[in-house]
Amino acid sequence: MPPPRLAGALAIWHGATRPRVVATLLGLAVILVADATPNGPLANLRNWVFDAYERSWPAMRPEHRILIIDIDGDSIRHIGQWPWPRDQLARLVETAGAARVIGIDLLLTEPDRLAGGGHDTDAILAASLRLVPVVLAAAADPSNELPSQPMPATTPVFEAGDDPRAAVPHYRSVAWPRAALADAASGTGLITVPPEADGVIRKMPTVVSVGSVLVPSFGVEIVRVASRSDWIRLRAEWAGGCELEIGGRVTHTDKAGGVWPRYPVSPAILSVPADRVLSGEVDRAIFRDRIVLIGASAPGLGDAFETPLQRLESGVLIQAQLVDSLLAGNVLWRPAFAPALERLLAALLGIIVALQFGRVRDRVYALLSGGAGILLVAGSFGAFAAGGLLLDATLPVVALLGTNLILLAERTHQEIRTRRKRESELANALREAEARADAENARESLAIALDAAQMGMWDADLIRGTSRRSPRHDEIFGYPGPPPEWDHQTLLACVVAEDQDAVARSLEAGMETGTLHFQCRVRRPDGGLRSIVVDGRVYRAEDGTPIRIAGVVTDVTERRRIEGALHQTQRLQTVGTIAAGVAHNFNNLLTIVLGNLDLASRQGSNIERLPLYLAAATMAAERGANLTWQLLAFARQQPLRPEPIEPSRQLRDLSTLIGESFPPNIAIEIHIPPDLWVVEVDPSELQFTLLNLTFNARDAMPNGGVLRVSARNQAVQDDRLGLAGRYVAIEIADNGCGIPSEILPRVFEPFVTTKEVGAGTGLGLSQVHGFVHQSGGAVDLESEPGRGTTVRMYLPTTAKAPTTAETSRGRKGGYRAMGTVLVVEDQPDLANLVGELFREWQLDIKVAHRASTALELLREGQKVDLVFSDIMMPGGMDGLELAEVMKKEFPEVPILLTSGYGDVTGNAVARGFHVVPKPYRMEELRMRLGGLLSTRST
């Protein structure tokens, strides 16, 4: 059991909510990251606080130990434009020769260009430098673009502790004084000060790294010479700071060797103009035992810098105040542990605030928080006033205020959420009560209207899990009595398996959109199959949660039957139209066949022309067979059976049909490229669709016109049509009467037609739309009255190879057929013809005129190598049934079926049997027989 104090702390911790703890920790993390960001908002605030320290408690140094010889604007006007000849600098040095040390804050890197007539001013200046302790200035190039120069002898800076080079400012390019002048001087120091983001000079370096050598700054070198010390030591402390030791004088610096000079209220630095010194107006005694700095403040010659006291001072004056602070030991000091202490204090304050927020009264808590902030600020100001310590109260105060703001925002958010939740619950309850009252009032009127429209009503409460349904609803679904419960799973259980996925998707979409609509087939308990249409609406609470779903169900079984009958009627009308147009040409073909056979049968016929007669008759017969097959394909009625096909072949067949049947006043233009992509559709439905469109175009041009049939490969990206990918675009265009604008938006609806009453069913374009969309494509229509109509079908392509049907014709090749063939054919003439053909191929023939007779012969054990049977035969058993029995009882005996009905042959192929369609050529039949017999012998 934990001690009482620990138990109390745990109780306080567990009293804080998880969102409050998470928000507090995230806020503290953001504040600490902002504090660690260089030149960030907290860094700028910290600098402002440190400047406020100095403005509030500036340094008080009345003694004047430093004097500046200032090359000011008056000196430039009296002596001349800068640069002066260096013998003038020599005169200044000689005049101040009684000084303790002289620092020249001027760069003397180039030879004196004003020297002339053998007058070596650099030598004169060097001679003066040997008489007095002088420190020269060097400048570093932060961009490291200056050419490398040899480094003169500099005062050694000894290292103690860890290597400080990684932290101190580092330069590679430095502009050093001329070697002759540097050798004559007592020391050289760098005057370069790294700028801060706001341009204020707060911290100044004491030591910098040039290459691998530590070099003192200008001010430190002046202090060393003034102290008569020969060395400088920089000692790295374990806590992270450094100690700068100049002789016996120790100054604390940061880890980069920087110090904060303490600026006085009024400068404690005397300054005399350089022209007055040169003219002898200044008594030389003023320089005795002082530290003298020679520098420039003239406009355009010396830059001005801002100090924390918000004053602009020249560079030489700032260097002088650094020297004064080092000599007086009156520099500001920021302990190395201060940042860590401030961050720890900020984290502790944030955690304490998070634990105590809301546990005491708000007024008491505000007084405690305000008192803590005031105490922090007062303590940091007191530390500065007492010992020049730079302690930053901004981070703990920001953490205190920031955590309070975060917690206040979190509490406000929770209160708003709670209030809104209560308001939402009340509003939902009121809305639900109103909805129930309205529904109850409208239910009776609605029930009457629904019964009159033969529609069933349903209403499901998604909150309570209850439902209401009208008797008509249960009658449509065939429920013998009200089911104990009803929901969407009960509905899906009634839907046939093929439609369940689509209904489930429609239900999910309805929950999202609020509107429900779908069509499906349901299986009633008595086994009956019904087609229904469901329409409904989803009702939601204010927060979007579905609370109720209601709608109606309509039995459309009879409507679907009527539509199917009308659709088949239109198909038969189309076939009749084709037959009427083809009949004339078919009679012409028969005339060619009969005429050539008559010529060939005459005894006096020229034997050399006999093959020509037979070839002409054969060609005409084949054309007639093709027309017959196309008519049968258009007339059949069956579900879609998509297969990979080459659409160019279908379009060529279409051009043949319409060329034979259309009147001569309609010009037909066909543009079909041979390299159309393969599509996967039902071939017969595609032909029927194309015929529908071409006949519509023909009817739109009663006085003649132009019909254009074209196709192309096209990559489509069309959001309106819902297309994306590769498609074959088939276009049927005419220049007929067009479609009226008021009918155009509804042309794809069933029973919408522009023809006269009795001239059409209104299902043509509806069939086109349904076929194309069932095939995964889209159809688009453009029309303008008096200009014509263009219909475009987009059929999706497939990577599958086009299907080669078992009924394909014209194959070449020869097989030597040997064996006994049982011919099953109810037409004696056709059986005799087949027998003659087979005997020419040296096959043994047996003939049966009934399928049942053929089966008896097989069961008696008679030798049969192959059965060739017609499919459509009288007598109870047809050829397909015979094939099914042989597949079970005589699997080793192959069977080849034949028929002139397209749907019958298609059904046989779908069931896995070999089929050759009627009429067949001798070579084609010989090839099929040879292949099957050779397979059996193998």
mmCIF file with all atom_site columns, N, CA and C in Angstrom, residues 482-537:
data_model
loop_
_atom_site.group_PDB
_atom_site.id
_atom_site.type_symbol
_atom_site.label_atom_id
_atom_site.label_alt_id
_atom_site.label_comp_id
_atom_site.label_asym_id
_atom_site.label_entity_id
_atom_site.label_seq_id
_atom_site.pdbx_PDB_ins_code
_atom_site.Cartn_x
_atom_site.Cartn_y
_atom_site.Cartn_z
_atom_site.occupancy
_atom_site.B_iso_or_equiv
_atom_site.pdbx_formal_charge
_atom_site.auth_seq_id
_atom_site.auth_comp_id
_atom_site.auth_asym_id
_atom_site.auth_atom_id
_atom_site.pdbx_PDB_model_num
ATOM 1   N N  . PRO A 1 482 ? -47.407 -12.359 -41.029 1.00 0.00 ? 482 PRO A N  1
ATOM 2   C CA . PRO A 1 482 ? -46.349 -11.391 -40.701 1.00 0.00 ? 482 PRO A CA 1
ATOM 3   C C  . PRO A 1 482 ? -45.142 -12.110 -40.086 1.00 0.00 ? 482 PRO A C  1
ATOM 4   N N  . PRO A 1 483 ? -43.941 -11.902 -40.639 1.00 0.00 ? 483 PRO A N  1
ATOM 5   C CA . PRO A 1 483 ? -42.751 -12.524 -40.050 1.00 0.00 ? 483 PRO A CA 1
ATOM 6   C C  . PRO A 1 483 ? -42.466 -11.914 -38.682 1.00 0.00 ? 483 PRO A C  1
ATOM 7   N N  . PRO A 1 484 ? -41.854 -12.688 -37.780 1.00 0.00 ? 484 PRO A N  1
ATOM 8   C CA . PRO A 1 484 ? -41.602 -12.159 -36.440 1.00 0.00 ? 484 PRO A CA 1
ATOM 9   C C  . PRO A 1 484 ? -40.711 -10.922 -36.445 1.00 0.00 ? 484 PRO A C  1
ATOM 10  N N  . GLU A 1 485 ? -39.799 -10.804 -37.379 1.00 0.00 ? 485 GLU A N  1
ATOM 11  C CA . GLU A 1 485 ? -38.938 -9.617  -37.484 1.00 0.00 ? 485 GLU A CA 1
ATOM 12  C C  . GLU A 1 485 ? -38.633 -9.365  -38.953 1.00 0.00 ? 485 GLU A C  1
ATOM 13  N N  . TRP A 1 486 ? -38.296 -8.151  -39.255 1.00 0.00 ? 486 TRP A N  1
ATOM 14  C CA . TRP A 1 486 ? -38.010 -7.787  -40.648 1.00 0.00 ? 486 TRP A CA 1
ATOM 15  C C  . TRP A 1 486 ? -36.929 -6.714  -40.663 1.00 0.00 ? 486 TRP A C  1
ATOM 16  N N  . ASP A 1 487 ? -35.861 -6.956  -41.439 1.00 0.00 ? 487 ASP A N  1
ATOM 17  C CA . ASP A 1 487 ? -34.795 -5.973  -41.628 1.00 0.00 ? 487 ASP A CA 1
ATOM 18  C C  . ASP A 1 487 ? -34.180 -6.234  -42.993 1.00 0.00 ? 487 ASP A C  1
ATOM 19  N N  . HIS A 1 488 ? -33.053 -5.558  -43.284 1.00 0.00 ? 488 HIS A N  1
ATOM 20  C CA . HIS A 1 488 ? -32.480 -5.709  -44.623 1.00 0.00 ? 488 HIS A CA 1
ATOM 21  C C  . HIS A 1 488 ? -31.942 -7.119  -44.852 1.00 0.00 ? 488 HIS A C  1
ATOM 22  N N  . GLN A 1 489 ? -31.564 -7.839  -43.787 1.00 0.00 ? 489 GLN A N  1
ATOM 23  C CA . GLN A 1 489 ? -31.131 -9.219  -43.966 1.00 0.00 ? 489 GLN A CA 1
ATOM 24  C C  . GLN A 1 489 ? -32.303 -10.104 -44.374 1.00 0.00 ? 489 GLN A C  1
ATOM 25  N N  . THR A 1 490 ? -33.481 -9.822  -43.803 1.00 0.00 ? 490 THR A N  1
ATOM 26  C CA . THR A 1 490 ? -34.684 -10.567 -44.218 1.00 0.00 ? 490 THR A CA 1
ATOM 27  C C  . THR A 1 490 ? -34.973 -10.325 -45.693 1.00 0.00 ? 490 THR A C  1
ATOM 28  N N  . LEU A 1 491 ? -34.781 -9.068  -46.138 1.00 0.00 ? 491 LEU A N  1
ATOM 29  C CA . LEU A 1 491 ? -34.995 -8.750  -47.554 1.00 0.00 ? 491 LEU A CA 1
ATOM 30  C C  . LEU A 1 491 ? -34.001 -9.487  -48.441 1.00 0.00 ? 491 LEU A C  1
ATOM 31  N N  . LEU A 1 492 ? -32.709 -9.456  -48.073 1.00 0.00 ? 492 LEU A N  1
ATOM 32  C CA . LEU A 1 492 ? -31.685 -10.114 -48.893 1.00 0.00 ? 492 LEU A CA 1
ATOM 33  C C  . LEU A 1 492 ? -31.921 -11.617 -48.979 1.00 0.00 ? 492 LEU A C  1
ATOM 34  N N  . ALA A 1 493 ? -32.479 -12.214 -47.921 1.00 0.00 ? 493 ALA A N  1
ATOM 35  C CA . ALA A 1 493 ? -32.727 -13.657 -47.954 1.00 0.00 ? 493 ALA A CA 1
ATOM 36  C C  . ALA A 1 493 ? -33.765 -14.028 -49.007 1.00 0.00 ? 493 ALA A C  1
ATOM 37  N N  . CYS A 1 494 ? -34.658 -13.088 -49.373 1.00 0.00 ? 494 CYS A N  1
ATOM 38  C CA . CYS A 1 494 ? -35.666 -13.369 -50.396 1.00 0.00 ? 494 CYS A CA 1
ATOM 39  C C  . CYS A 1 494 ? -35.147 -13.147 -51.807 1.00 0.00 ? 494 CYS A C  1
ATOM 40  N N  . VAL A 1 495 ? -34.074 -12.360 -51.955 1.00 0.00 ? 495 VAL A N  1
ATOM 41  C CA . VAL A 1 495 ? -33.576 -12.008 -53.279 1.00 0.00 ? 495 VAL A CA 1
ATOM 42  C C  . VAL A 1 495 ? -32.822 -13.197 -53.868 1.00 0.00 ? 495 VAL A C  1
ATOM 43  N N  . VAL A 1 496 ? -32.983 -13.412 -55.184 1.00 0.00 ? 496 VAL A N  1
ATOM 44  C CA . VAL A 1 496 ? -32.278 -14.519 -55.839 1.00 0.00 ? 496 VAL A CA 1
ATOM 45  C C  . VAL A 1 496 ? -30.778 -14.262 -55.765 1.00 0.00 ? 496 VAL A C  1
ATOM 46  N N  . ALA A 1 497 ? -29.993 -15.317 -55.822 1.00 0.00 ? 497 ALA A N  1
ATOM 47  C CA . ALA A 1 497 ? -28.548 -15.211 -55.597 1.00 0.00 ? 497 ALA A CA 1
ATOM 48  C C  . ALA A 1 497 ? -27.878 -14.274 -56.597 1.00 0.00 ? 497 ALA A C  1
ATOM 49  N N  . GLU A 1 498 ? -28.372 -14.282 -57.867 1.00 0.00 ? 498 GLU A N  1
ATOM 50  C CA . GLU A 1 498 ? -27.731 -13.446 -58.881 1.00 0.00 ? 498 GLU A CA 1
ATOM 51  C C  . GLU A 1 498 ? -27.880 -11.954 -58.593 1.00 0.00 ? 498 GLU A C  1
ATOM 52  N N  . ASP A 1 499 ? -28.904 -11.549 -57.843 1.00 0.00 ? 499 ASP A N  1
ATOM 53  C CA . ASP A 1 499 ? -29.164 -10.121 -57.609 1.00 0.00 ? 499 ASP A CA 1
ATOM 54  C C  . ASP A 1 499 ? -28.753 -9.665  -56.216 1.00 0.00 ? 499 ASP A C  1
ATOM 55  N N  . GLN A 1 500 ? -28.287 -10.575 -55.347 1.00 0.00 ? 500 GLN A N  1
ATOM 56  C CA . GLN A 1 500 ? -28.055 -10.192 -53.958 1.00 0.00 ? 500 GLN A CA 1
ATOM 57  C C  . GLN A 1 500 ? -26.946 -9.152  -53.814 1.00 0.00 ? 500 GLN A C  1
ATOM 58  N N  . ASP A 1 501 ? -25.840 -9.309  -54.573 1.00 0.00 ? 501 ASP A N  1
ATOM 59  C CA . ASP A 1 501 ? -24.734 -8.345  -54.451 1.00 0.00 ? 501 ASP A CA 1
ATOM 60  C C  . ASP A 1 501 ? -25.178 -6.945  -54.862 1.00 0.00 ? 501 ASP A C  1
ATOM 61  N N  . ALA A 1 502 ? -25.943 -6.860  -55.963 1.00 0.00 ? 502 ALA A N  1
ATOM 62  C CA . ALA A 1 502 ? -26.401 -5.549  -56.428 1.00 0.00 ? 502 ALA A CA 1
ATOM 63  C C  . ALA A 1 502 ? -27.354 -4.914  -55.421 1.00 0.00 ? 502 ALA A C  1
ATOM 64  N N  . VAL A 1 503 ? -28.241 -5.701  -54.809 1.00 0.00 ? 503 VAL A N  1
ATOM 65  C CA . VAL A 1 503 ? -29.164 -5.159  -53.816 1.00 0.00 ? 503 VAL A CA 1
ATOM 66  C C  . VAL A 1 503 ? -28.396 -4.690  -52.576 1.00 0.00 ? 503 VAL A C  1
ATOM 67  N N  . ALA A 1 504 ? -27.391 -5.473  -52.140 1.00 0.00 ? 504 ALA A N  1
ATOM 68  C CA . ALA A 1 504 ? -26.603 -5.069  -50.974 1.00 0.00 ? 504 ALA A CA 1
ATOM 69  C C  . ALA A 1 504 ? -25.887 -3.749  -51.231 1.00 0.00 ? 504 ALA A C  1
ATOM 70  N N  . ARG A 1 505 ? -25.329 -3.584  -52.449 1.00 0.00 ? 505 ARG A N  1
ATOM 71  C CA . ARG A 1 505 ? -24.663 -2.323  -52.782 1.00 0.00 ? 505 ARG A CA 1
ATOM 72  C C  . ARG A 1 505 ? -25.655 -1.163  -52.805 1.00 0.00 ? 505 ARG A C  1
ATOM 73  N N  . SER A 1 506 ? -26.877 -1.417  -53.315 1.00 0.00 ? 506 SER A N  1
ATOM 74  C CA . SER A 1 506 ? -27.887 -0.360  -53.347 1.00 0.00 ? 506 SER A CA 1
ATOM 75  C C  . SER A 1 506 ? -28.298 0.051   -51.937 1.00 0.00 ? 506 SER A C  1
ATOM 76  N N  . LEU A 1 507 ? -28.395 -0.921  -51.025 1.00 0.00 ? 507 LEU A N  1
ATOM 77  C CA . LEU A 1 507 ? -28.732 -0.591  -49.640 1.00 0.00 ? 507 LEU A CA 1
ATOM 78  C C  . LEU A 1 507 ? -27.633 0.244   -48.991 1.00 0.00 ? 507 LEU A C  1
ATOM 79  N N  . GLU A 1 508 ? -26.368 -0.124  -49.232 1.00 0.00 ? 508 GLU A N  1
ATOM 80  C CA . GLU A 1 508 ? -25.252 0.653   -48.669 1.00 0.00 ? 508 GLU A CA 1
ATOM 81  C C  . GLU A 1 508 ? -25.227 2.062   -49.252 1.00 0.00 ? 508 GLU A C  1
ATOM 82  N N  . ALA A 1 509 ? -25.445 2.168   -50.567 1.00 0.00 ? 509 ALA A N  1
ATOM 83  C CA . ALA A 1 509 ? -25.460 3.496   -51.186 1.00 0.00 ? 509 ALA A CA 1
ATOM 84  C C  . ALA A 1 509 ? -26.624 4.335   -50.663 1.00 0.00 ? 509 ALA A C  1
ATOM 85  N N  . GLY A 1 510 ? -27.775 3.705   -50.419 1.00 0.00 ? 510 GLY A N  1
ATOM 86  C CA . GLY A 1 510 ? -28.918 4.440   -49.886 1.00 0.00 ? 510 GLY A CA 1
ATOM 87  C C  . GLY A 1 510 ? -28.639 4.995   -48.499 1.00 0.00 ? 510 GLY A C  1
ATOM 88  N N  . MET A 1 511 ? -27.901 4.254   -47.678 1.00 0.00 ? 511 MET A N  1
ATOM 89  C CA . MET A 1 511 ? -27.542 4.766   -46.358 1.00 0.00 ? 511 MET A CA 1
ATOM 90  C C  . MET A 1 511 ? -26.650 5.994   -46.463 1.00 0.00 ? 511 MET A C  1
ATOM 91  N N  . GLU A 1 512 ? -25.854 6.080   -47.521 1.00 0.00 ? 512 GLU A N  1
ATOM 92  C CA . GLU A 1 512 ? -24.959 7.225   -47.706 1.00 0.00 ? 512 GLU A CA 1
ATOM 93  C C  . GLU A 1 512 ? -25.693 8.418   -48.310 1.00 0.00 ? 512 GLU A C  1
ATOM 94  N N  . THR A 1 513 ? -26.512 8.165   -49.359 1.00 0.00 ? 513 THR A N  1
ATOM 95  C CA . THR A 1 513 ? -27.134 9.271   -50.099 1.00 0.00 ? 513 THR A CA 1
ATOM 96  C C  . THR A 1 513 ? -28.490 9.670   -49.542 1.00 0.00 ? 513 THR A C  1
ATOM 97  N N  . GLY A 1 514 ? -29.153 8.765   -48.808 1.00 0.00 ? 514 GLY A N  1
ATOM 98  C CA . GLY A 1 514 ? -30.479 9.057   -48.290 1.00 0.00 ? 514 GLY A CA 1
ATOM 99  C C  . GLY A 1 514 ? -31.602 8.644   -49.204 1.00 0.00 ? 514 GLY A C  1
ATOM 100 N N  . THR A 1 515 ? -31.295 8.197   -50.429 1.00 0.00 ? 515 THR A N  1
ATOM 101 C CA . THR A 1 515 ? -32.312 7.776   -51.403 1.00 0.00 ? 515 THR A CA 1
ATOM 102 C C  . THR A 1 515 ? -32.058 6.329   -51.796 1.00 0.00 ? 515 THR A C  1
ATOM 103 N N  . LEU A 1 516 ? -33.104 5.525   -51.791 1.00 0.00 ? 516 LEU A N  1
ATOM 104 C CA . LEU A 1 516 ? -32.997 4.101   -52.079 1.00 0.00 ? 516 LEU A CA 1
ATOM 105 C C  . LEU A 1 516 ? -33.799 3.777   -53.334 1.00 0.00 ? 516 LEU A C  1
ATOM 106 N N  . HIS A 1 517 ? -33.157 3.076   -54.277 1.00 0.00 ? 517 HIS A N  1
ATOM 107 C CA . HIS A 1 517 ? -33.860 2.631   -55.487 1.00 0.00 ? 517 HIS A CA 1
ATOM 108 C C  . HIS A 1 517 ? -33.111 1.438   -56.058 1.00 0.00 ? 517 HIS A C  1
ATOM 109 N N  . PHE A 1 518 ? -33.813 0.343   -56.282 1.00 0.00 ? 518 PHE A N  1
ATOM 110 C CA . PHE A 1 518 ? -33.204 -0.800  -56.954 1.00 0.00 ? 518 PHE A CA 1
ATOM 111 C C  . PHE A 1 518 ? -34.309 -1.704  -57.491 1.00 0.00 ? 518 PHE A C  1
ATOM 112 N N  . GLN A 1 519 ? -33.918 -2.562  -58.459 1.00 0.00 ? 519 GLN A N  1
ATOM 113 C CA . GLN A 1 519 ? -34.794 -3.557  -59.037 1.00 0.00 ? 519 GLN A CA 1
ATOM 114 C C  . GLN A 1 519 ? -34.143 -4.920  -58.843 1.00 0.00 ? 519 GLN A C  1
ATOM 115 N N  . CYS A 1 520 ? -34.935 -5.924  -58.580 1.00 0.00 ? 520 CYS A N  1
ATOM 116 C CA . CYS A 1 520 ? -34.386 -7.268  -58.390 1.00 0.00 ? 520 CYS A CA 1
ATOM 117 C C  . CYS A 1 520 ? -35.502 -8.298  -58.554 1.00 0.00 ? 520 CYS A C  1
ATOM 118 N N  . ARG A 1 521 ? -35.107 -9.539  -58.428 1.00 0.00 ? 521 ARG A N  1
ATOM 119 C CA . ARG A 1 521 ? -36.061 -10.653 -58.455 1.00 0.00 ? 521 ARG A CA 1
ATOM 120 C C  . ARG A 1 521 ? -36.038 -11.332 -57.086 1.00 0.00 ? 521 ARG A C  1
ATOM 121 N N  . VAL A 1 522 ? -37.218 -11.703 -56.595 1.00 0.00 ? 522 VAL A N  1
ATOM 122 C CA . VAL A 1 522 ? -37.323 -12.362 -55.293 1.00 0.00 ? 522 VAL A CA 1
ATOM 123 C C  . VAL A 1 522 ? -37.981 -13.732 -55.487 1.00 0.00 ? 522 VAL A C  1
ATOM 124 N N  . ARG A 1 523 ? -37.574 -14.648 -54.632 1.00 0.00 ? 523 ARG A N  1
ATOM 125 C CA . ARG A 1 523 ? -38.151 -16.006 -54.634 1.00 0.00 ? 523 ARG A CA 1
ATOM 126 C C  . ARG A 1 523 ? -39.113 -16.109 -53.462 1.00 0.00 ? 523 ARG A C  1
ATOM 127 N N  . ARG A 1 524 ? -40.381 -16.338 -53.777 1.00 0.00 ? 524 ARG A N  1
ATOM 128 C CA . ARG A 1 524 ? -41.397 -16.436 -52.734 1.00 0.00 ? 524 ARG A CA 1
ATOM 129 C C  . ARG A 1 524 ? -41.327 -17.797 -52.062 1.00 0.00 ? 524 ARG A C  1
ATOM 130 N N  . PRO A 1 525 ? -41.890 -17.915 -50.858 1.00 0.00 ? 525 PRO A N  1
ATOM 131 C CA . PRO A 1 525 ? -41.857 -19.225 -50.164 1.00 0.00 ? 525 PRO A CA 1
ATOM 132 C C  . PRO A 1 525 ? -42.480 -20.354 -50.966 1.00 0.00 ? 525 PRO A C  1
ATOM 133 N N  . ASP A 1 526 ? -43.467 -20.032 -51.835 1.00 0.00 ? 526 ASP A N  1
ATOM 134 C CA . ASP A 1 526 ? -44.094 -21.087 -52.644 1.00 0.00 ? 526 ASP A CA 1
ATOM 135 C C  . ASP A 1 526 ? -43.289 -21.421 -53.896 1.00 0.00 ? 526 ASP A C  1
ATOM 136 N N  . GLY A 1 527 ? -42.103 -20.811 -54.067 1.00 0.00 ? 527 GLY A N  1
ATOM 137 C CA . GLY A 1 527 ? -41.256 -21.084 -55.223 1.00 0.00 ? 527 GLY A CA 1
ATOM 138 C C  . GLY A 1 527 ? -41.453 -20.129 -56.379 1.00 0.00 ? 527 GLY A C  1
ATOM 139 N N  . GLY A 1 528 ? -42.453 -19.266 -56.326 1.00 0.00 ? 528 GLY A N  1
ATOM 140 C CA . GLY A 1 528 ? -42.699 -18.325 -57.406 1.00 0.00 ? 528 GLY A CA 1
ATOM 141 C C  . GLY A 1 528 ? -41.620 -17.260 -57.491 1.00 0.00 ? 528 GLY A C  1
ATOM 142 N N  . LEU A 1 529 ? -41.332 -16.844 -58.706 1.00 0.00 ? 529 LEU A N  1
ATOM 143 C CA . LEU A 1 529 ? -40.319 -15.822 -58.953 1.00 0.00 ? 529 LEU A CA 1
ATOM 144 C C  . LEU A 1 529 ? -41.017 -14.540 -59.379 1.00 0.00 ? 529 LEU A C  1
ATOM 145 N N  . ARG A 1 530 ? -40.724 -13.433 -58.647 1.00 0.00 ? 530 ARG A N  1
ATOM 146 C CA . ARG A 1 530 ? -41.365 -12.161 -58.942 1.00 0.00 ? 530 ARG A CA 1
ATOM 147 C C  . ARG A 1 530 ? -40.293 -11.093 -59.156 1.00 0.00 ? 530 ARG A C  1
ATOM 148 N N  . SER A 1 531 ? -40.598 -10.148 -60.050 1.00 0.00 ? 531 SER A N  1
ATOM 149 C CA . SER A 1 531 ? -39.723 -8.997  -60.273 1.00 0.00 ? 531 SER A CA 1
ATOM 150 C C  . SER A 1 531 ? -40.311 -7.806  -59.526 1.00 0.00 ? 531 SER A C  1
ATOM 151 N N  . ILE A 1 532 ? -39.471 -7.096  -58.735 1.00 0.00 ? 532 ILE A N  1
ATOM 152 C CA . ILE A 1 532 ? -39.961 -5.986  -57.921 1.00 0.00 ? 532 ILE A CA 1
ATOM 153 C C  . ILE A 1 532 ? -39.081 -4.767  -58.134 1.00 0.00 ? 532 ILE A C  1
ATOM 154 N N  . VAL A 1 533 ? -39.656 -3.592  -57.821 1.00 0.00 ? 533 VAL A N  1
ATOM 155 C CA . VAL A 1 533 ? -38.936 -2.322  -57.801 1.00 0.00 ? 533 VAL A CA 1
ATOM 156 C C  . VAL A 1 533 ? -39.133 -1.717  -56.423 1.00 0.00 ? 533 VAL A C  1
ATOM 157 N N  . VAL A 1 534 ? -38.033 -1.344  -55.770 1.00 0.00 ? 534 VAL A N  1
ATOM 158 C CA . VAL A 1 534 ? -38.079 -0.790  -54.413 1.00 0.00 ? 534 VAL A CA 1
ATOM 159 C C  . VAL A 1 534 ? -37.603 0.653   -54.469 1.00 0.00 ? 534 VAL A C  1
ATOM 160 N N  . ASP A 1 535 ? -38.379 1.559   -53.882 1.00 0.00 ? 535 ASP A N  1
ATOM 161 C CA . ASP A 1 535 ? -38.003 2.963   -53.734 1.00 0.00 ? 535 ASP A CA 1
ATOM 162 C C  . ASP A 1 535 ? -38.187 3.345   -52.273 1.00 0.00 ? 535 ASP A C  1
ATOM 163 N N  . GLY A 1 536 ? -37.216 4.081   -51.726 1.00 0.00 ? 536 GLY A N  1
ATOM 164 C CA . GLY A 1 536 ? -37.319 4.449   -50.322 1.00 0.00 ? 536 GLY A CA 1
ATOM 165 C C  . GLY A 1 536 ? -36.470 5.655   -49.990 1.00 0.00 ? 536 GLY A C  1
ATOM 166 N N  . ARG A 1 537 ? -36.525 6.037   -48.724 1.00 0.00 ? 537 ARG A N  1
ATOM 167 C CA . ARG A 1 537 ? -35.787 7.197   -48.233 1.00 0.00 ? 537 ARG A CA 1
ATOM 168 C C  . ARG A 1 537 ? -35.281 6.906   -46.833 1.00 0.00 ? 537 ARG A C  1
#
